[in-house]
């Protein structure tokens, strides 16, 4: 990890300003190295995007919410030629600038980077698929962002999410984490503006018919500890292909 990224993570998410100002303050100095640093930390992204893409018909309209640098669009790669419009939505200008550079470099004519808040963004047409990769834990009003995303989907559309989480203590989750895990990880990540708990996965499982669900643990580079993550793909509304 480079010094600028390490220093920013030690200082944590800025405490003052709007959510957008905090995100920019947190990510501006990391933007150049974001992809390299996060590659070993954000587990399960390729698998979730592949599971989602496999369910999409030609011409499907897709959005990634909280796209950051657009790294996950690379996973859509083989599918981009056959998909319809793809919107890459984020509230953080320094990361979105990297995403725009990537779109231009790759010549992805149907991909558009959009600066917008996930809680209010409405696409120009109903979506066939929407996905969040490690962004739902970084959006404080996550329920509003999820509700907005679900409302943006056509009936029978698919939602994909991959993120860190910890279970509750009541046994209502796909696995039950021990007390130390449930205590430690929310506190570790809170400093960097990332909020872990059981609620997001519970809301997602209740939102639609789950077609793909995986829970696992992934190493945090450099510290030898493993953090729980999940990936889920669910169909929302009446079941239909693509
Ligand atoms: C940990 S990064 C993940 C980026 C990317 N999805 C990935 O997998 O590498 C979380 C992203 O969520 C974005 N984000 C946070 N709050 C947001 C909001 N309210 N609306 C849109 N994006 C938001 C951040 O700017 C950041 O790019």
Short mmCIF file of C-alpha atoms and ligand atoms in Angstrom, two decimals:
data_model
loop_
_atom_site.label_atom_id
_atom_site.label_comp_id
_atom_site.label_asym_id
_atom_site.label_seq_id
_atom_site.Cartn_x
_atom_site.Cartn_y
_atom_site.Cartn_z
CA UNK A 1 0.00 0.00 0.00
CA UNK A 2 1.36 3.45 -0.91
CA UNK A 3 1.96 6.12 1.74
CA UNK A 4 -0.88 8.43 0.65
CA UNK A 5 -3.45 5.62 0.83
CA UNK A 6 -2.11 4.31 4.15
CA UNK A 7 -2.17 7.80 5.69
CA UNK A 8 -5.72 8.45 4.49
CA UNK A 9 -6.93 5.14 5.90
CA UNK A 10 -5.24 5.85 9.23
CA UNK A 11 -6.93 9.26 9.35
CA UNK A 12 -10.22 7.69 8.31
CA UNK A 13 -13.24 9.26 6.68
CA UNK A 14 -13.36 13.05 7.22
CA UNK A 15 -15.85 14.01 9.95
CA UNK A 16 -16.94 17.37 8.51
CA UNK A 17 -18.83 18.34 5.36
CA UNK A 18 -21.48 16.82 3.16
CA UNK A 19 -21.35 13.13 2.29
CA UNK A 20 -19.92 14.05 -1.11
CA UNK A 21 -17.24 16.26 0.47
CA UNK A 22 -16.30 13.45 2.86
CA UNK A 23 -16.02 10.95 0.00
CA UNK A 24 -13.87 13.33 -2.03
CA UNK A 25 -11.67 14.07 0.98
CA UNK A 26 -11.25 10.37 1.64
CA UNK A 27 -10.61 9.23 -1.94
CA UNK A 28 -8.88 12.16 -3.72
CA UNK A 29 -5.34 11.20 -2.67
CA UNK A 30 -6.05 7.46 -3.21
CA UNK A 31 -7.70 7.63 -6.62
CA UNK A 32 -4.58 6.81 -8.65
CA UNK A 33 -3.81 3.70 -6.58
CA UNK A 34 -7.40 2.72 -5.74
CA UNK A 35 -7.59 -0.29 -8.05
CA UNK A 36 -4.23 -1.73 -7.01
CA UNK A 37 -4.86 -1.36 -3.29
CA UNK A 38 -8.44 -2.67 -3.36
CA UNK A 39 -7.67 -5.68 -5.59
CA UNK A 40 -6.66 -7.86 -2.64
CA UNK A 41 -9.26 -6.44 -0.26
CA UNK A 42 -12.61 -6.39 -2.07
CA UNK A 43 -13.34 -10.09 -2.54
CA UNK A 44 -15.99 -11.71 -4.72
CA UNK A 45 -16.52 -8.87 -7.17
CA UNK A 46 -15.76 -10.80 -10.36
CA UNK A 47 -18.00 -13.71 -9.35
CA UNK A 48 -20.98 -11.51 -8.51
CA UNK A 49 -20.73 -9.52 -11.75
CA UNK A 50 -20.33 -12.74 -13.77
CA UNK A 51 -23.42 -14.27 -12.09
CA UNK A 52 -25.37 -11.12 -12.87
CA UNK A 53 -24.16 -10.84 -16.46
CA UNK A 54 -25.06 -14.46 -17.16
CA UNK A 55 -28.69 -13.55 -16.51
CA UNK A 56 -28.83 -10.62 -18.94
CA UNK A 57 -30.41 -10.69 -22.37
CA UNK A 58 -28.96 -8.76 -25.31
CA UNK A 59 -29.75 -5.06 -25.09
CA UNK A 60 -30.21 -5.13 -21.30
CA UNK A 61 -29.95 -1.80 -19.46
CA UNK A 62 -27.59 -2.02 -16.49
CA UNK A 63 -26.32 0.29 -13.74
CA UNK A 64 -23.55 -0.02 -11.19
CA UNK A 65 -24.31 2.14 -8.16
CA UNK A 66 -21.20 3.42 -6.42
CA UNK A 67 -18.99 2.38 -9.33
CA UNK A 68 -15.81 4.10 -8.08
CA UNK A 69 -13.14 3.84 -10.78
CA UNK A 70 -15.28 1.56 -12.94
CA UNK A 71 -13.05 -1.42 -12.23
CA UNK A 72 -16.04 -3.78 -12.18
CA UNK A 73 -17.06 -2.78 -15.69
CA UNK A 74 -13.99 -4.77 -16.77
CA UNK A 75 -15.79 -7.89 -15.46
CA UNK A 76 -18.71 -7.07 -17.74
CA UNK A 77 -16.14 -6.89 -20.54
CA UNK A 78 -17.17 -9.82 -22.75
CA UNK A 79 -20.81 -8.78 -22.37
CA UNK A 80 -20.47 -5.07 -23.06
CA UNK A 81 -20.83 -5.49 -26.82
CA UNK A 82 -24.22 -7.15 -26.50
CA UNK A 83 -25.67 -5.10 -23.64
CA UNK A 84 -27.68 -1.92 -24.01
CA UNK A 85 -26.86 1.23 -22.04
CA UNK A 86 -24.68 0.86 -18.94
CA UNK A 87 -24.65 3.63 -16.35
CA UNK A 88 -21.77 3.90 -13.89
CA UNK A 89 -23.08 6.03 -11.02
CA UNK A 90 -21.02 7.55 -8.22
CA UNK A 91 -21.05 10.61 -5.97
CA UNK A 92 -17.26 11.00 -5.67
CA UNK A 93 -15.72 13.18 -8.42
CA UNK A 94 -12.09 11.98 -8.01
CA UNK A 95 -13.08 8.32 -8.48
CA UNK A 96 -15.56 9.13 -11.22
CA UNK A 97 -12.77 10.93 -13.11
CA UNK A 98 -10.85 7.63 -13.13
CA UNK A 99 -13.96 5.86 -14.36
CA UNK A 100 -14.33 8.36 -17.20
CA UNK A 101 -10.66 7.83 -18.16
CA UNK A 102 -11.28 4.08 -18.26
CA UNK A 103 -14.41 4.41 -20.41
CA UNK A 104 -12.55 6.63 -22.88
CA UNK A 105 -9.48 4.38 -22.96
CA UNK A 106 -11.58 1.26 -23.59
CA UNK A 107 -13.83 2.97 -26.15
CA UNK A 108 -16.97 1.80 -24.32
CA UNK A 109 -19.50 3.83 -26.25
CA UNK A 110 -22.57 2.54 -24.44
CA UNK A 111 -21.15 3.15 -20.95
CA UNK A 112 -21.85 6.51 -19.31
CA UNK A 113 -20.38 7.76 -16.03
CA UNK A 114 -22.93 9.71 -14.00
CA UNK A 115 -22.23 11.88 -10.95
CA UNK A 116 -25.26 11.35 -8.74
CA UNK A 117 -26.39 10.32 -5.28
CA UNK A 118 -27.59 6.72 -5.15
CA UNK A 119 -30.59 7.69 -3.03
CA UNK A 120 -32.10 9.87 -5.76
CA UNK A 121 -30.69 8.78 -9.15
CA UNK A 122 -33.33 7.72 -11.68
CA UNK A 123 -32.19 6.17 -14.98
CA UNK A 124 -33.58 7.35 -18.32
CA UNK A 125 -35.27 3.96 -18.73
CA UNK A 126 -36.13 1.09 -16.36
CA UNK A 127 -33.14 -1.14 -15.62
CA UNK A 128 -32.83 -4.84 -16.35
CA UNK A 129 -30.06 -5.11 -13.77
CA UNK A 130 -28.48 -3.03 -11.04
CA UNK A 131 -25.50 -3.86 -8.88
CA UNK A 132 -23.64 -2.55 -5.85
CA UNK A 133 -20.07 -3.63 -5.17
CA UNK A 134 -18.83 -2.61 -1.72
CA UNK A 135 -20.88 0.56 -1.94
CA UNK A 136 -24.01 -0.25 0.05
CA UNK A 137 -21.95 -0.30 3.26
CA UNK A 138 -20.58 3.14 2.37
CA UNK A 139 -23.92 4.86 1.83
CA UNK A 140 -25.27 5.92 5.25
CA UNK A 141 -28.93 6.02 4.08
CA UNK A 142 -28.42 2.59 2.50
CA UNK A 143 -32.11 1.68 2.76
CA UNK A 144 -33.02 4.71 0.64
CA UNK A 145 -30.34 3.76 -1.91
CA UNK A 146 -31.61 0.18 -2.05
CA UNK A 147 -35.24 1.27 -2.36
CA UNK A 148 -34.27 3.66 -5.16
CA UNK A 149 -32.38 0.89 -6.98
CA UNK A 150 -35.30 -1.53 -6.64
CA UNK A 151 -37.71 1.12 -7.93
CA UNK A 152 -35.38 1.68 -10.90
CA UNK A 153 -35.61 -2.01 -11.89
CA UNK A 154 -38.23 -3.32 -14.28
CA UNK A 155 -40.41 -6.16 -12.92
CA UNK A 156 -38.33 -9.32 -13.17
CA UNK A 157 -35.06 -7.39 -13.19
CA UNK A 158 -32.02 -8.57 -11.24
CA UNK A 159 -30.04 -6.99 -8.43
CA UNK A 160 -26.51 -8.01 -7.50
CA UNK A 161 -24.65 -7.00 -4.36
CA UNK A 162 -21.24 -7.93 -2.99
CA UNK A 163 -20.07 -6.44 0.29
CA UNK A 164 -18.65 -6.95 3.74
CA UNK A 165 -21.09 -7.91 6.47
CA UNK A 166 -21.49 -9.48 9.89
CA UNK A 167 -24.43 -11.61 10.94
CA UNK A 168 -26.83 -10.93 13.76
CA UNK A 169 -26.79 -13.02 16.95
CA UNK A 170 -30.30 -14.42 16.42
CA UNK A 171 -29.64 -17.08 13.78
CA UNK A 172 -31.64 -15.28 11.09
CA UNK A 173 -28.80 -15.20 8.57
CA UNK A 174 -27.16 -17.71 6.19
CA UNK A 175 -24.41 -18.14 8.78
CA UNK A 176 -23.92 -16.97 12.36
CA UNK A 177 -20.68 -15.19 13.18
CA UNK A 178 -19.08 -15.39 16.61
CA UNK A 179 -19.30 -12.56 19.11
CA UNK A 180 -15.77 -11.31 18.40
CA UNK A 181 -16.41 -11.10 14.66
CA UNK A 182 -19.68 -9.26 15.24
CA UNK A 183 -17.99 -6.82 17.61
CA UNK A 184 -14.64 -6.28 15.89
CA UNK A 185 -15.32 -5.75 12.16
CA UNK A 186 -18.00 -3.05 12.43
CA UNK A 187 -15.62 -1.05 14.62
CA UNK A 188 -12.61 -1.62 12.35
CA UNK A 189 -14.42 -0.42 9.22
CA UNK A 190 -16.49 2.38 10.79
CA UNK A 191 -13.36 4.55 10.95
CA UNK A 192 -13.22 4.55 7.13
CA UNK A 193 -16.93 5.25 6.71
CA UNK A 194 -17.89 1.62 6.05
CA UNK A 195 -20.82 0.28 8.10
CA UNK A 196 -21.19 -3.47 8.62
CA UNK A 197 -24.14 -5.37 10.05
CA UNK A 198 -26.76 -7.99 9.14
CA UNK A 199 -29.40 -5.55 7.87
CA UNK A 200 -28.36 -5.10 4.25
CA UNK A 201 -28.24 -8.82 3.50
CA UNK A 202 -31.55 -9.36 5.29
CA UNK A 203 -33.19 -6.59 3.27
CA UNK A 204 -31.81 -8.03 0.05
CA UNK A 205 -33.01 -11.56 0.81
CA UNK A 206 -36.47 -10.12 1.50
CA UNK A 207 -36.48 -7.99 -1.67
CA UNK A 208 -36.66 -10.74 -4.27
CA UNK A 209 -36.09 -14.37 -5.21
CA UNK A 210 -32.46 -15.16 -4.39
CA UNK A 211 -30.83 -17.03 -7.27
CA UNK A 212 -27.20 -16.93 -6.17
CA UNK A 213 -25.91 -16.44 -2.62
CA UNK A 214 -22.39 -16.90 -1.34
CA UNK A 215 -20.83 -16.11 2.01
CA UNK A 216 -17.13 -16.37 2.68
CA UNK A 217 -14.22 -14.66 4.40
CA UNK A 218 -11.44 -12.76 2.73
CA UNK A 219 -8.00 -11.78 3.94
CA UNK A 220 -7.20 -8.18 4.78
CA UNK A 221 -3.78 -7.73 3.14
CA UNK A 222 -1.01 -7.15 5.61
CA UNK A 223 -2.81 -7.96 8.85
CA UNK A 224 -3.56 -11.69 8.54
CA UNK A 225 -7.21 -11.41 9.56
CA UNK A 226 -10.22 -12.42 7.47
CA UNK A 227 -13.40 -10.41 7.16
CA UNK A 228 -16.80 -11.87 6.19
CA UNK A 229 -18.28 -10.92 2.83
CA UNK A 230 -21.36 -11.98 0.89
CA UNK A 231 -22.46 -11.87 -2.71
CA UNK A 232 -26.05 -12.17 -3.80
CA UNK A 233 -28.01 -12.07 -7.04
CA UNK A 234 -31.79 -11.85 -6.74
CA UNK A 235 -34.66 -11.42 -9.14
CA UNK A 236 -37.17 -8.76 -8.19
CA UNK A 237 -40.82 -8.83 -9.18
CA UNK A 238 -42.36 -11.35 -11.54
CA UNK A 239 -39.84 -13.95 -12.77
CA UNK A 240 -38.75 -13.61 -16.39
CA UNK A 241 -35.50 -13.97 -18.27
CA UNK A 242 -33.09 -11.21 -19.13
C1 LIG B 1 -15.58 1.02 -1.52
S1 LIG B 1 -16.01 1.98 -2.93
C2 LIG B 1 -16.44 0.71 -4.11
C3 LIG B 1 -16.19 1.13 -5.52
C4 LIG B 1 -16.42 0.04 -6.59
N1 LIG B 1 -17.80 -0.35 -6.63
C5 LIG B 1 -15.53 -1.15 -6.37
O1 LIG B 1 -16.02 -2.28 -6.26
O2 LIG B 1 -14.31 -0.97 -6.36
C6 LIG B 1 -17.58 2.65 -2.49
C7 LIG B 1 -18.11 3.63 -3.53
O3 LIG B 1 -19.43 4.08 -3.17
C8 LIG B 1 -19.53 5.43 -3.54
N2 LIG B 1 -20.65 6.07 -2.83
C9 LIG B 1 -20.74 6.27 -1.50
N3 LIG B 1 -21.89 6.91 -1.22
C10 LIG B 1 -22.55 7.11 -2.39
C11 LIG B 1 -23.80 7.68 -2.75
N4 LIG B 1 -24.62 8.21 -1.82
N5 LIG B 1 -24.16 7.71 -4.05
C12 LIG B 1 -23.33 7.17 -5.00
N6 LIG B 1 -22.13 6.60 -4.73
C13 LIG B 1 -21.75 6.57 -3.43
C14 LIG B 1 -18.17 5.98 -3.18
O4 LIG B 1 -17.91 7.23 -3.78
C15 LIG B 1 -17.26 4.87 -3.68
O5 LIG B 1 -16.90 5.04 -5.02
#
